[in-house]
Amino acid sequence: YGGWMVEILGYHDAYASGVIHAIAGGTALGILVVLGPRLGKFAADGTPRDILPHNPWLVCIGLFLIYTGFWGFYVACNVPIIATGDIGMAEGSFTATTIYLTPTTLSAIVVNFLMSLSGGMLAGYMISKGDAFWTYSGGLAGIIAASAGNDLYHPIQALIIGGAGTWFMYKVHFFVERRFKIDDAVGAVAVHGYAGCFGVVI
């Protein structure tokens, strides 16, 4: 809460859209540029081919495990119990706070988490025309897109931002794939990098 980016730039990233996801996605993008595409990913004329996952059920289970882990991550980003007097509020009670020492409740965080997950999955389903991989990845992108301001958003805002972040992530992923011949096999750069940047800007 007292860091220079907060104090000077007004940076707000309560649940790490930027400091984890955007940075990790950018790092992965740099690695993919060096590695180059998988054999057979692009046709002779440069058209990208869709290489389906070998086991879509394990992809589904893996993404649902990530959602579950995110709940623990969100809670771990809070100061669980602090005296209200220590953060400039009325004395005599205790609260949970964000890393910025603003009061919050675990239920508020969970509701916004679920709303952004829902918005991301709905947008992923619609934009990919029912593709399971992008539907579930869209849920993760929605969470990441709303993570920076999860402590500030109304639940409907979290839903809309999750959906918009997923739409942005999906469009940028396929633009970068076609234009720059970057092979993001599991959507890591898309889901973490693009959605994380979107979340910090929003």
GROMACS .gro file of C-alpha atoms in nm:
model
  202
    1TYR     CA    1   0.000   0.000   0.000
    2GLY     CA    2   0.299   0.234   0.046
    3GLY     CA    3   0.485   0.136  -0.271
    4TRP     CA    4   0.608   0.401  -0.516
    5MET     CA    5   0.378   0.286  -0.798
    6VAL     CA    6   0.079   0.330  -0.568
    7GLU     CA    7   0.199   0.658  -0.420
    8ILE     CA    8   0.318   0.825  -0.742
    9LEU     CA    9   0.126   0.656  -1.025
   10GLY     CA   10  -0.195   0.559  -0.845
   11TYR     CA   11  -0.141   0.196  -0.948
   12HIS     CA   12  -0.410  -0.040  -0.821
   13ASP     CA   13  -0.376  -0.416  -0.871
   14ALA     CA   14  -0.537  -0.587  -0.573
   15TYR     CA   15  -0.528  -0.944  -0.707
   16ALA     CA   16  -0.238  -0.937  -0.951
   17SER     CA   17  -0.370  -0.883  -1.303
   18GLY     CA   18  -0.044  -0.707  -1.376
   19VAL     CA   19   0.226  -0.804  -1.129
   20ILE     CA   20   0.182  -1.175  -1.192
   21HIS     CA   21  -0.025  -1.236  -1.505
   22ALA     CA   22   0.072  -0.957  -1.742
   23ILE     CA   23   0.441  -0.996  -1.658
   24ALA     CA   24   0.432  -1.377  -1.681
   25GLY     CA   25   0.237  -1.357  -2.009
   26GLY     CA   26   0.488  -1.110  -2.151
   27THR     CA   27   0.774  -1.337  -2.048
   28ALA     CA   28   0.603  -1.636  -2.213
   29LEU     CA   29   0.555  -1.430  -2.531
   30GLY     CA   30   0.927  -1.354  -2.543
   31ILE     CA   31   1.007  -1.723  -2.500
   32LEU     CA   32   0.764  -1.821  -2.779
   33VAL     CA   33   0.927  -1.571  -3.015
   34VAL     CA   34   1.261  -1.745  -2.957
   35LEU     CA   35   1.120  -2.100  -2.969
   36GLY     CA   36   0.919  -2.052  -3.286
   37PRO     CA   37   0.604  -2.242  -3.382
   38ARG     CA   38   0.545  -2.616  -3.354
   39LEU     CA   39   0.604  -2.822  -3.667
   40GLY     CA   40   0.289  -2.820  -3.878
   41LYS     CA   41   0.128  -2.524  -3.703
   42PHE     CA   42   0.142  -2.302  -4.012
   43ALA     CA   43   0.070  -2.406  -4.369
   44ALA     CA   44   0.312  -2.317  -4.650
   45ASP     CA   45   0.117  -1.997  -4.719
   46GLY     CA   46   0.134  -1.896  -4.350
   47THR     CA   47  -0.223  -1.989  -4.261
   48PRO     CA   48  -0.240  -2.114  -3.899
   49ARG     CA   49  -0.372  -2.465  -3.843
   50ASP     CA   50  -0.578  -2.551  -3.536
   51ILE     CA   51  -0.399  -2.827  -3.342
   52LEU     CA   52  -0.653  -2.967  -3.097
   53PRO     CA   53  -0.558  -3.077  -2.743
   54HIS     CA   54  -0.476  -3.447  -2.715
   55ASN     CA   55  -0.705  -3.489  -2.414
   56PRO     CA   56  -0.980  -3.227  -2.381
   57TRP     CA   57  -1.101  -3.383  -2.054
   58LEU     CA   58  -0.765  -3.322  -1.886
   59VAL     CA   59  -0.771  -2.965  -2.020
   60CYS     CA   60  -1.112  -2.919  -1.857
   61ILE     CA   61  -0.998  -3.069  -1.526
   62GLY     CA   62  -0.680  -2.862  -1.530
   63LEU     CA   63  -0.863  -2.535  -1.585
   64PHE     CA   64  -1.115  -2.615  -1.314
   65LEU     CA   65  -0.827  -2.688  -1.075
   66ILE     CA   66  -0.684  -2.345  -1.163
   67TYR     CA   67  -1.019  -2.184  -1.079
   68THR     CA   68  -1.015  -2.361  -0.744
   69GLY     CA   69  -0.659  -2.251  -0.674
   70PHE     CA   70  -0.751  -1.894  -0.758
   71TRP     CA   71  -0.992  -1.883  -0.464
   72GLY     CA   72  -0.706  -1.961  -0.229
   73PHE     CA   73  -0.487  -1.708  -0.409
   74TYR     CA   74  -0.751  -1.436  -0.375
   75VAL     CA   75  -0.791  -1.499  -0.002
   76ALA     CA   76  -0.412  -1.506   0.042
   77CYS     CA   77  -0.392  -1.158  -0.115
   78ASN     CA   78  -0.577  -1.019   0.188
   79VAL     CA   79  -0.473  -0.933   0.541
   80PRO     CA   80  -0.715  -1.177   0.709
   81ILE     CA   81  -0.778  -1.003   1.044
   82ILE     CA   82  -0.677  -0.650   1.136
   83ALA     CA   83  -0.806  -0.413   1.402
   84THR     CA   84  -1.022  -0.145   1.243
   85GLY     CA   85  -0.843   0.121   1.449
   86ASP     CA   86  -0.515   0.027   1.278
   87ILE     CA   87  -0.651   0.136   0.940
   88GLY     CA   88  -0.815   0.461   1.049
   89MET     CA   89  -1.165   0.325   1.117
   90ALA     CA   90  -1.369   0.321   1.438
   91GLU     CA   91  -1.203   0.127   1.719
   92GLY     CA   92  -1.333  -0.195   1.866
   93SER     CA   93  -1.376  -0.442   1.580
   94PHE     CA   94  -1.178  -0.640   1.328
   95THR     CA   95  -1.198  -0.672   0.950
   96ALA     CA   96  -1.024  -0.828   0.655
   97THR     CA   97  -0.841  -0.586   0.426
   98THR     CA   98  -0.686  -0.582   0.082
   99ILE     CA   99  -0.315  -0.526   0.033
  100TYR     CA  100  -0.403  -0.154   0.020
  101LEU     CA  101  -0.547  -0.177   0.375
  102THR     CA  102  -0.900  -0.107   0.257
  103PRO     CA  103  -1.167  -0.310   0.436
  104THR     CA  104  -1.327  -0.598   0.250
  105THR     CA  105  -1.510  -0.922   0.313
  106LEU     CA  106  -1.433  -1.265   0.179
  107SER     CA  107  -1.790  -1.296   0.054
  108ALA     CA  108  -1.756  -0.980  -0.157
  109ILE     CA  109  -1.438  -1.114  -0.313
  110VAL     CA  110  -1.596  -1.453  -0.388
  111VAL     CA  111  -1.904  -1.297  -0.549
  112ASN     CA  112  -1.692  -1.081  -0.780
  113PHE     CA  113  -1.469  -1.380  -0.853
  114LEU     CA  114  -1.770  -1.588  -0.959
  115MET     CA  115  -1.920  -1.303  -1.161
  116SER     CA  116  -1.597  -1.245  -1.357
  117LEU     CA  117  -1.560  -1.622  -1.408
  118SER     CA  118  -1.917  -1.637  -1.539
  119GLY     CA  119  -1.870  -1.336  -1.767
  120GLY     CA  120  -1.551  -1.485  -1.907
  121MET     CA  121  -1.705  -1.827  -1.969
  122LEU     CA  122  -2.013  -1.677  -2.134
  123ALA     CA  123  -1.802  -1.458  -2.360
  124GLY     CA  124  -1.564  -1.745  -2.436
  125TYR     CA  125  -1.852  -1.972  -2.529
  126MET     CA  126  -2.015  -1.712  -2.754
  127ILE     CA  127  -1.706  -1.583  -2.931
  128SER     CA  128  -1.556  -1.929  -2.992
  129LYS     CA  129  -1.894  -2.075  -3.098
  130GLY     CA  130  -1.895  -2.334  -2.820
  131ASP     CA  131  -1.531  -2.449  -2.829
  132ALA     CA  132  -1.468  -2.609  -2.488
  133PHE     CA  133  -1.102  -2.502  -2.467
  134TRP     CA  134  -1.179  -2.134  -2.526
  135THR     CA  135  -1.491  -2.146  -2.307
  136TYR     CA  136  -1.293  -2.265  -2.004
  137SER     CA  137  -0.992  -2.050  -2.090
  138GLY     CA  138  -1.234  -1.759  -2.122
  139GLY     CA  139  -1.342  -1.817  -1.763
  140LEU     CA  140  -0.981  -1.788  -1.650
  141ALA     CA  141  -0.928  -1.480  -1.867
  142GLY     CA  142  -1.238  -1.323  -1.713
  143ILE     CA  143  -1.105  -1.377  -1.362
  144ILE     CA  144  -0.768  -1.230  -1.454
  145ALA     CA  145  -0.923  -0.933  -1.636
  146ALA     CA  146  -1.124  -0.838  -1.327
  147SER     CA  147  -0.854  -0.921  -1.070
  148ALA     CA  148  -0.684  -0.581  -1.057
  149GLY     CA  149  -0.997  -0.405  -0.935
  150ASN     CA  150  -1.190  -0.694  -0.783
  151ASP     CA  151  -1.203  -0.512  -0.451
  152LEU     CA  152  -1.363  -0.206  -0.614
  153TYR     CA  153  -1.610  -0.346  -0.867
  154HIS     CA  154  -1.981  -0.398  -0.830
  155PRO     CA  155  -2.063  -0.763  -0.921
  156ILE     CA  156  -2.224  -0.656  -1.250
  157GLN     CA  157  -1.909  -0.460  -1.336
  158ALA     CA  158  -1.703  -0.773  -1.264
  159LEU     CA  159  -1.930  -0.973  -1.499
  160ILE     CA  160  -1.897  -0.717  -1.780
  161ILE     CA  161  -1.522  -0.667  -1.735
  162GLY     CA  162  -1.469  -1.045  -1.729
  163GLY     CA  163  -1.660  -1.081  -2.056
  164ALA     CA  164  -1.491  -0.784  -2.223
  165GLY     CA  165  -1.147  -0.905  -2.114
  166THR     CA  166  -1.217  -1.246  -2.262
  167TRP     CA  167  -1.334  -1.093  -2.591
  168PHE     CA  168  -1.017  -0.877  -2.602
  169MET     CA  169  -0.792  -1.173  -2.519
  170TYR     CA  170  -0.947  -1.395  -2.786
  171LYS     CA  171  -0.924  -1.132  -3.061
  172VAL     CA  172  -0.565  -1.033  -2.979
  173HIS     CA  173  -0.457  -1.398  -2.959
  174PHE     CA  174  -0.568  -1.477  -3.313
  175PHE     CA  175  -0.442  -1.144  -3.450
  176VAL     CA  176  -0.093  -1.207  -3.307
  177GLU     CA  177  -0.101  -1.567  -3.431
  178ARG     CA  178  -0.187  -1.463  -3.789
  179ARG     CA  179   0.022  -1.148  -3.807
  180PHE     CA  180   0.339  -1.251  -3.624
  181LYS     CA  181   0.325  -1.633  -3.653
  182ILE     CA  182   0.342  -1.680  -3.275
  183ASP     CA  183   0.230  -2.027  -3.167
  184ASP     CA  184   0.069  -1.993  -2.823
  185ALA     CA  185  -0.019  -2.362  -2.787
  186VAL     CA  186  -0.209  -2.350  -2.456
  187GLY     CA  187  -0.323  -1.987  -2.469
  188ALA     CA  188  -0.090  -1.888  -2.183
  189VAL     CA  189   0.013  -1.558  -2.338
  190ALA     CA  190  -0.347  -1.485  -2.434
  191VAL     CA  191  -0.515  -1.573  -2.105
  192HIS     CA  192  -0.249  -1.433  -1.872
  193GLY     CA  193  -0.070  -1.167  -2.074
  194TYR     CA  194  -0.345  -1.004  -2.279
  195ALA     CA  195  -0.621  -1.039  -2.018
  196GLY     CA  196  -0.382  -0.925  -1.743
  197CYS     CA  197  -0.284  -0.610  -1.936
  198PHE     CA  198  -0.651  -0.544  -2.008
  199GLY     CA  199  -0.734  -0.577  -1.639
  200VAL     CA  200  -0.467  -0.331  -1.526
  201VAL     CA  201  -0.571  -0.071  -1.787
  202ILE     CA  202  -0.942  -0.107  -1.702
   0.00000   0.00000   0.00000
